[in-house]
PDB file of N, CA and C in Angstrom:
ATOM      1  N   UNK A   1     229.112 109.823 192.797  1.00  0.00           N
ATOM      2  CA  UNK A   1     227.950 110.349 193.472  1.00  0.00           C
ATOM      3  C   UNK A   1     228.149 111.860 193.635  1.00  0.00           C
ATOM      4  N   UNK A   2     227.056 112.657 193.579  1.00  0.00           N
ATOM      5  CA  UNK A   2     227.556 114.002 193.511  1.00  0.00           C
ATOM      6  C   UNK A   2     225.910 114.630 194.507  1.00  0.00           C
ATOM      7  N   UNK A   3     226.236 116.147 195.064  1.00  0.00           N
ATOM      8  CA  UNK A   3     225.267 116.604 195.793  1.00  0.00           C
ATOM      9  C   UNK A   3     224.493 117.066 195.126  1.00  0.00           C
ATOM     10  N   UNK A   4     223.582 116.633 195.421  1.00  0.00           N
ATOM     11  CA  UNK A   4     221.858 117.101 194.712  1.00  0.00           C
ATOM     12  C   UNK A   4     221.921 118.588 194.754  1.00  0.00           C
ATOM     13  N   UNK A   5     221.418 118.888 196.033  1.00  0.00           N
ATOM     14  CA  UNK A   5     221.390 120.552 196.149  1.00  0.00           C
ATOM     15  C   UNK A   5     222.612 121.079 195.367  1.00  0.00           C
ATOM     16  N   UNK A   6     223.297 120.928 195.340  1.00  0.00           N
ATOM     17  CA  UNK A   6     224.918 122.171 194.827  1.00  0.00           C
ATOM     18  C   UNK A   6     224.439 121.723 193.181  1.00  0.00           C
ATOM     19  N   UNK A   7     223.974 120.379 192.920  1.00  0.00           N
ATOM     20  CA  UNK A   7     223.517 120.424 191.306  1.00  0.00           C
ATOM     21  C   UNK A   7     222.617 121.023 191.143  1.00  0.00           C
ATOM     22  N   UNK A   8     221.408 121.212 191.367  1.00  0.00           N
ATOM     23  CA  UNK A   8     220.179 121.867 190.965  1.00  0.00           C
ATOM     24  C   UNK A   8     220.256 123.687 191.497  1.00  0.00           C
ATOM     25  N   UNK A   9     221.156 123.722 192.655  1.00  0.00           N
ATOM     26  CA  UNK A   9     220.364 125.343 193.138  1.00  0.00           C
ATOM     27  C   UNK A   9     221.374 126.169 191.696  1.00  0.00           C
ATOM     28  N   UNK A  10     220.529 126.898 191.185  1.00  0.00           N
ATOM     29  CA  UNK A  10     221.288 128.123 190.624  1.00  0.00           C
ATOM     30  C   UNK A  10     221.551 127.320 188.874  1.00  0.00           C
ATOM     31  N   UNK A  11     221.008 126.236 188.872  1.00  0.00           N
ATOM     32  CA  UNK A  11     221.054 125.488 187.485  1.00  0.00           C
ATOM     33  C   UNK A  11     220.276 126.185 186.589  1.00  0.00           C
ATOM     34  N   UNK A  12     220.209 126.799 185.727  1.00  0.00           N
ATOM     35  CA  UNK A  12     219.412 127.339 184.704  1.00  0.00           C
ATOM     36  C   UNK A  12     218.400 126.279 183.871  1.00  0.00           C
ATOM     37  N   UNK A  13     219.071 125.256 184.027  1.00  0.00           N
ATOM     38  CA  UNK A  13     217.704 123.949 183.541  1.00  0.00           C
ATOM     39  C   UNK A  13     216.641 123.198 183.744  1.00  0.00           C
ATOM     40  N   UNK A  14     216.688 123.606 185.290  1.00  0.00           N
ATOM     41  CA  UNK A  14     215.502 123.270 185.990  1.00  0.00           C
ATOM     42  C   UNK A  14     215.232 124.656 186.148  1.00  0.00           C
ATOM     43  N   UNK A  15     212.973 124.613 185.465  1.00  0.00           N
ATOM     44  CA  UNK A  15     212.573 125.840 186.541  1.00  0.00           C
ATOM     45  C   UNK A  15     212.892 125.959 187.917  1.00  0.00           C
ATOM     46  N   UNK A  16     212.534 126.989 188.765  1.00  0.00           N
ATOM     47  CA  UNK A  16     212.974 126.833 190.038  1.00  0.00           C
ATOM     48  C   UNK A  16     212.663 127.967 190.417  1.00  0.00           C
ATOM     49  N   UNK A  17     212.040 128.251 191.897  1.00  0.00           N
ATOM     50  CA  UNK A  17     211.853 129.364 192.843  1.00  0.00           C
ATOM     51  C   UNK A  17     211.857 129.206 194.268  1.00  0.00           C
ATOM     52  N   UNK A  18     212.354 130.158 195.039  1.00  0.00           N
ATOM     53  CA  UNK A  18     212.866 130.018 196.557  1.00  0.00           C
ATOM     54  C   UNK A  18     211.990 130.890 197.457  1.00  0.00           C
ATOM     55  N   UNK A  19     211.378 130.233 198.497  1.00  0.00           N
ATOM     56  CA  UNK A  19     210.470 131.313 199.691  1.00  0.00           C
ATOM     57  C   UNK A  19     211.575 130.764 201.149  1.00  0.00           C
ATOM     58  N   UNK A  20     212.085 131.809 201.780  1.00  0.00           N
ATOM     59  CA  UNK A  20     213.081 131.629 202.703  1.00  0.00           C
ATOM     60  C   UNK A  20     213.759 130.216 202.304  1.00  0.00           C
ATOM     61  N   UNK A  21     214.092 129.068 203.593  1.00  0.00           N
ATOM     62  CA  UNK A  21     214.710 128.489 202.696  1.00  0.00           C
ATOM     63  C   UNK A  21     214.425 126.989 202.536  1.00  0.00           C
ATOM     64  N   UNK A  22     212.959 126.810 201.503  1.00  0.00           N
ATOM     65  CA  UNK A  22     212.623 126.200 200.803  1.00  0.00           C
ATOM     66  C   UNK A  22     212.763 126.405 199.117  1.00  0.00           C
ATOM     67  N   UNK A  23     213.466 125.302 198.504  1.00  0.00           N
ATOM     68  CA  UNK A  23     213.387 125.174 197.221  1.00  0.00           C
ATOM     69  C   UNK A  23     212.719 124.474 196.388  1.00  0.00           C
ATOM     70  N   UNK A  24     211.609 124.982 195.555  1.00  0.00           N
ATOM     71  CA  UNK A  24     210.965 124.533 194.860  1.00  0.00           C
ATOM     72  C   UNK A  24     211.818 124.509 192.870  1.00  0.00           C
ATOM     73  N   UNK A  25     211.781 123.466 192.455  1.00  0.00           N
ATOM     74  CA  UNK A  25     212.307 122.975 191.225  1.00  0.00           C
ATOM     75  C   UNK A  25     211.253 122.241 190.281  1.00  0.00           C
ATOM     76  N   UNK A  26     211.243 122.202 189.465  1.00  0.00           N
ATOM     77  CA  UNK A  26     210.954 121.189 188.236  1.00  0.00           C
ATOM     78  C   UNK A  26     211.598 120.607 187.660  1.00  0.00           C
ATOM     79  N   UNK A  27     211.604 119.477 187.519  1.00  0.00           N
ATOM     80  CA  UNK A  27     212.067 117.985 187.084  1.00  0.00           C
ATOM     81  C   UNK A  27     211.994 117.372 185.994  1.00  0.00           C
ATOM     82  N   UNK A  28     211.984 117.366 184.278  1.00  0.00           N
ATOM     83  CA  UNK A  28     211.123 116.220 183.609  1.00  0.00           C
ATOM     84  C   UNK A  28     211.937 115.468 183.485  1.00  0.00           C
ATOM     85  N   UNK A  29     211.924 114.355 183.824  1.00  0.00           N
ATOM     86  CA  UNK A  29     212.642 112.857 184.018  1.00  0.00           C
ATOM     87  C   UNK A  29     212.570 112.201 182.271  1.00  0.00           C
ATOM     88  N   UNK A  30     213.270 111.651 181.644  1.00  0.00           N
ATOM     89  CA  UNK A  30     213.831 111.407 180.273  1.00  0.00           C
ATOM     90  C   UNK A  30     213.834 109.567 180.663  1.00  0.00           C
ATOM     91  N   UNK A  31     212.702 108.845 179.600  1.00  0.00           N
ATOM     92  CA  UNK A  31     212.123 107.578 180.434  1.00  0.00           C
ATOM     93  C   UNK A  31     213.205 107.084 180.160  1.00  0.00           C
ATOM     94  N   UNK A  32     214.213 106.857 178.835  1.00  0.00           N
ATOM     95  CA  UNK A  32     215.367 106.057 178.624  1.00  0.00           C
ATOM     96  C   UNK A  32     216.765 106.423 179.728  1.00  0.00           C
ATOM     97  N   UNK A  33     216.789 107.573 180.625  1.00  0.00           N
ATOM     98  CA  UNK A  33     218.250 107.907 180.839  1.00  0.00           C
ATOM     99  C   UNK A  33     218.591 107.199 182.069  1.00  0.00           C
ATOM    100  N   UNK A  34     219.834 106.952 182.371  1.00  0.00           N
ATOM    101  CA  UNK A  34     220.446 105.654 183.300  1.00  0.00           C
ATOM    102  C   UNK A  34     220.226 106.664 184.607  1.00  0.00           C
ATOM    103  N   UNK A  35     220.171 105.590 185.506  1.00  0.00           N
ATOM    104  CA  UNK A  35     220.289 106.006 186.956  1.00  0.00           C
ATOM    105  C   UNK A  35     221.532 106.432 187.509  1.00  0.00           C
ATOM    106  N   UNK A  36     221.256 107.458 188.425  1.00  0.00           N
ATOM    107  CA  UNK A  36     222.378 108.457 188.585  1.00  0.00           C
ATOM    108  C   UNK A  36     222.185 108.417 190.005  1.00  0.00           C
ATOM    109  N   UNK A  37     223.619 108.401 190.796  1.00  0.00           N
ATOM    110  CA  UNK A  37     223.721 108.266 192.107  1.00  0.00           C
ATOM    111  C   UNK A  37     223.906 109.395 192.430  1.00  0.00           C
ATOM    112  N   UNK A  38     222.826 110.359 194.122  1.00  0.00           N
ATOM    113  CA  UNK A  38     223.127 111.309 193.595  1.00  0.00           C
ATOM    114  C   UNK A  38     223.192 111.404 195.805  1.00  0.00           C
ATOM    115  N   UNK A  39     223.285 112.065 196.548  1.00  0.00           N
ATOM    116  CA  UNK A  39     223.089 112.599 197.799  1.00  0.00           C
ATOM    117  C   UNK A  39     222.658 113.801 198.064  1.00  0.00           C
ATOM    118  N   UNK A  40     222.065 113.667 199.528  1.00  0.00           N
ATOM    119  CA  UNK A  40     221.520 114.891 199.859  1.00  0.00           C
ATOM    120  C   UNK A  40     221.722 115.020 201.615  1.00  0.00           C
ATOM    121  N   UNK A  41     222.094 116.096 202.244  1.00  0.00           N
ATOM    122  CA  UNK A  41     221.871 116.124 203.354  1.00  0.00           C
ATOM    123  C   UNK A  41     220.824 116.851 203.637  1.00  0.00           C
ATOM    124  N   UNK A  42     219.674 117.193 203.262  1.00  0.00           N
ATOM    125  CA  UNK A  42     218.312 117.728 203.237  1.00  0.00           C
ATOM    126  C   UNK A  42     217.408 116.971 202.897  1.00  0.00           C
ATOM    127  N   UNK A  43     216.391 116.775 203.337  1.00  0.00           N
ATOM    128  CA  UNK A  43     215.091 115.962 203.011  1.00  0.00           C
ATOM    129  C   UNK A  43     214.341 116.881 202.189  1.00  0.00           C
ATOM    130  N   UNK A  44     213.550 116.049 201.049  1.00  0.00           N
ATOM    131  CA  UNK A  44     212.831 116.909 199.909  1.00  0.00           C
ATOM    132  C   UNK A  44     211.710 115.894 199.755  1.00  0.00           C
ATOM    133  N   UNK A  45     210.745 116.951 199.145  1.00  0.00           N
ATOM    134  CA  UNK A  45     209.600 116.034 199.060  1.00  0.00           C
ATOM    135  C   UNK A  45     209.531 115.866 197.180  1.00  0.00           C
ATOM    136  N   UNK A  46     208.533 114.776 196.855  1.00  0.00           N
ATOM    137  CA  UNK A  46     208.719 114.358 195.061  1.00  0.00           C
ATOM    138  C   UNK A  46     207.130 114.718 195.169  1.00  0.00           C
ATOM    139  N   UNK A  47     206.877 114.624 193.905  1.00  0.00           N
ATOM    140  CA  UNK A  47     205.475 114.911 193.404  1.00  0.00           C
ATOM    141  C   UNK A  47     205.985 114.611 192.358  1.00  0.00           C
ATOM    142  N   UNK A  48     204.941 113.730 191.596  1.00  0.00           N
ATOM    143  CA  UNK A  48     204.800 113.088 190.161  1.00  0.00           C
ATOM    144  C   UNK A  48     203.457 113.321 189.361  1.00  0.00           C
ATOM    145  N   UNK A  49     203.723 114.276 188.283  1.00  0.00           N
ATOM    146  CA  UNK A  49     202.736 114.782 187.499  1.00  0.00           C
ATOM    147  C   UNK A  49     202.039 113.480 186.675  1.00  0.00           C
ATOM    148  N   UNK A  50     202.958 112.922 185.957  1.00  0.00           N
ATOM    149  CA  UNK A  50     202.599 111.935 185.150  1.00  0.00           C
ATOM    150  C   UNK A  50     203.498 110.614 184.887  1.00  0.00           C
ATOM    151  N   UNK A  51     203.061 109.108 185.125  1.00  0.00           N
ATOM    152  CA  UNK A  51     204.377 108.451 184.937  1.00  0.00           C
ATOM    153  C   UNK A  51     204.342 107.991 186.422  1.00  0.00           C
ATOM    154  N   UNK A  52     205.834 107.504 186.801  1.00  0.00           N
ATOM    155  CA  UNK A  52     206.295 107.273 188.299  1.00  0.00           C
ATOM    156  C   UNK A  52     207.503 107.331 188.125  1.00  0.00           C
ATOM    157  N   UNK A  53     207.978 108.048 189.366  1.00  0.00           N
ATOM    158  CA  UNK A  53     209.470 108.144 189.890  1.00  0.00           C
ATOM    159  C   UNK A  53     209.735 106.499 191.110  1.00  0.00           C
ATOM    160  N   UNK A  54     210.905 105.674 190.530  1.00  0.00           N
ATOM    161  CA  UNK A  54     211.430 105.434 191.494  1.00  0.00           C
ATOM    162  C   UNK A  54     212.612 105.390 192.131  1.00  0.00           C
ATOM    163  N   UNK A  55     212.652 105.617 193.411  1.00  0.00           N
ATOM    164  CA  UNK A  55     214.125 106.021 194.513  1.00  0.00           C
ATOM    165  C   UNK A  55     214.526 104.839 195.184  1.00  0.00           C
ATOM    166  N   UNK A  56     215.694 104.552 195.303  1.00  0.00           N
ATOM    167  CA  UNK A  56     216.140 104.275 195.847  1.00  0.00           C
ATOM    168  C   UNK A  56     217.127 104.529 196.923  1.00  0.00           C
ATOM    169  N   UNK A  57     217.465 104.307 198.513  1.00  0.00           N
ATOM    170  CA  UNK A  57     218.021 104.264 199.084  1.00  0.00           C
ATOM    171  C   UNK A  57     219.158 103.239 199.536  1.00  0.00           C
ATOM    172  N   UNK A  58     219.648 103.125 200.383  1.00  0.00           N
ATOM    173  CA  UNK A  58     221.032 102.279 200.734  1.00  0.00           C
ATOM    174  C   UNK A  58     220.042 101.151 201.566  1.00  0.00           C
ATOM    175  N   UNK A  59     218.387 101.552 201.930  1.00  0.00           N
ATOM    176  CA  UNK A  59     217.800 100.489 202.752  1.00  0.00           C
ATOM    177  C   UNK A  59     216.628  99.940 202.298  1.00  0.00           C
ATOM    178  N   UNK A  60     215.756 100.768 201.473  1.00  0.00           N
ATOM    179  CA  UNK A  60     215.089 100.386 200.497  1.00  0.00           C
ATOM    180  C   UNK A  60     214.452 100.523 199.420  1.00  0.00           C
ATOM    181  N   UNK A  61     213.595 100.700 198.357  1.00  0.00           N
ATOM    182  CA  UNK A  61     213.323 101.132 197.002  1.00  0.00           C
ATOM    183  C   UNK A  61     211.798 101.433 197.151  1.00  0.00           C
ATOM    184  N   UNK A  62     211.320 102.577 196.565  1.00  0.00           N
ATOM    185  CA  UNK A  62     210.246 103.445 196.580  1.00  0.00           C
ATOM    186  C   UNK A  62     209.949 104.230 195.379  1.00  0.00           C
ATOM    187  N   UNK A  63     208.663 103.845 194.999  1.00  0.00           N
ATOM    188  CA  UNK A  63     208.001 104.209 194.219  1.00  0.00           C
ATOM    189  C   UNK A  63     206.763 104.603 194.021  1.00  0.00           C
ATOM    190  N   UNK A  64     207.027 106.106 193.483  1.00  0.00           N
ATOM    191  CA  UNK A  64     206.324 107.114 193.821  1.00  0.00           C
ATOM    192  C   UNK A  64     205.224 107.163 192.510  1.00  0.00           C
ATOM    193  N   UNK A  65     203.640 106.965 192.478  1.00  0.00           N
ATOM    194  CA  UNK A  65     203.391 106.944 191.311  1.00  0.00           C
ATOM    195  C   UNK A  65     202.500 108.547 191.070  1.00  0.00           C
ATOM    196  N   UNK A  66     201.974 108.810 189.963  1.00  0.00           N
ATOM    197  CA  UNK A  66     201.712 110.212 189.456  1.00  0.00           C
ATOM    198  C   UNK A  66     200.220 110.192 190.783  1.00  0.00           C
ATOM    199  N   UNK A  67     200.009 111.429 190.920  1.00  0.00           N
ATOM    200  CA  UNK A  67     199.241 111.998 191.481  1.00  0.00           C
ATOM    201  C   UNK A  67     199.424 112.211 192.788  1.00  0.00           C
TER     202      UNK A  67
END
């Protein structure tokens, strides 16, 4: 399991831009690639362009569909 934030801030592969300290990123999710355990001690919000994201937690599973 590895930290979300310390993976994405400063990653050159995700777009990405910062207003104080909110981070905004882009995501494109790859429909075949395995699920990856990942943590966060920050709450973030998802938005789904097209498709659906789903999350899971340690309590229950959520799925987020486009729009």
């Amino acid at each position: 399991m590895f930290n979300l934030l310390e993976f994405v801030s400063g990653n050159s592969i995700f777009k990405q831009f910062k207003v104080n300290d909110l981070l905004f990123l882009e995501y494109k999710c790859v429909a075949d690639q395995a699920a990856v355990k990942v943590w966060s001690k920050y709450n973030y919000f998802l938005y789904v362009l097209r498709g659906k994201k789903t999350t899971q937690s340690s309590r229950a599973k959520y799925c987020v569909p486009s729009g």
